[in-house]
Short mmCIF file of C-alpha atoms in Angstrom, two decimals:
data_model
loop_
_atom_site.label_atom_id
_atom_site.label_comp_id
_atom_site.label_asym_id
_atom_site.label_seq_id
_atom_site.Cartn_x
_atom_site.Cartn_y
_atom_site.Cartn_z
CA MET A 1 -28.68 5.18 -15.10
CA THR A 2 -25.48 6.51 -16.67
CA ALA A 3 -25.11 9.17 -13.98
CA PHE A 4 -25.40 6.48 -11.28
CA MET A 5 -22.62 4.45 -12.92
CA VAL A 6 -20.36 7.52 -13.16
CA ILE A 7 -20.92 8.33 -9.49
CA ALA A 8 -20.26 4.71 -8.48
CA VAL A 9 -17.00 4.57 -10.47
CA VAL A 10 -15.76 7.85 -9.02
CA MET A 11 -16.55 6.66 -5.48
CA LEU A 12 -14.67 3.41 -6.10
CA MET A 13 -11.66 5.30 -7.45
CA VAL A 14 -11.54 7.55 -4.38
CA SER A 15 -11.89 4.56 -2.06
CA MET A 16 -9.10 2.61 -3.76
CA THR A 17 -6.80 5.64 -3.75
CA ARG A 18 -7.29 6.00 -0.01
CA ARG A 19 -6.62 2.30 0.57
CA ILE A 20 -3.44 2.36 -1.52
CA ARG A 21 -2.16 5.44 0.31
CA ARG A 22 -2.92 3.87 3.70
CA VAL A 23 -1.01 0.69 2.81
CA ARG A 24 1.98 2.65 1.52
CA TYR A 25 2.10 4.84 4.63
CA GLN A 26 1.95 1.78 6.88
CA ALA A 27 4.74 0.13 4.90
CA GLN A 28 6.92 3.22 5.24
CA ILE A 29 6.38 3.26 8.99
CA ARG A 30 7.34 -0.42 9.29
CA LEU A 31 10.56 -0.09 7.27
CA PRO A 32 13.54 0.27 9.65
CA GLY A 33 16.53 2.49 8.91
CA GLN A 34 14.95 4.40 6.08
CA ASP A 35 15.86 7.84 7.45
CA SER A 36 19.27 7.00 8.87
CA PRO A 37 22.23 7.34 6.48
CA GLY A 38 24.15 4.12 5.99
CA GLY A 39 21.50 2.08 7.79
CA ALA A 40 19.44 1.20 4.76
CA ASP A 41 18.64 -2.48 4.36
CA THR A 42 18.82 -3.88 0.83
CA ASN A 43 16.17 -6.57 1.52
CA LEU A 44 13.24 -4.23 2.10
CA ALA A 45 9.84 -5.37 0.96
CA VAL A 46 7.70 -3.24 -1.33
CA ALA A 47 4.09 -2.66 -0.31
CA GLY A 48 1.80 -5.05 -2.13
CA GLU A 49 4.45 -7.64 -2.98
CA PRO A 50 4.32 -11.03 -1.29
CA GLN A 51 7.23 -11.80 1.00
CA ALA A 52 9.12 -15.05 0.88
CA SER A 53 8.96 -17.15 4.01
CA LYS A 54 12.23 -17.49 5.93
CA HIS A 55 11.28 -20.73 7.64
CA THR A 56 13.57 -23.66 6.97
CA THR A 57 12.80 -27.14 8.14
#
């Protein structure tokens, strides 16, 4: 029983690590101007943080 729990926890850790890496890579791809000097935007969102809505009514 203990061995099963250890295996399950390790599998979950590997799965979560892959998911976190995938989200970070996608966020890096979506960020404009990251590689160009002087073109960096100061309002860039960080992966995993909720973004504020820009809609005004």
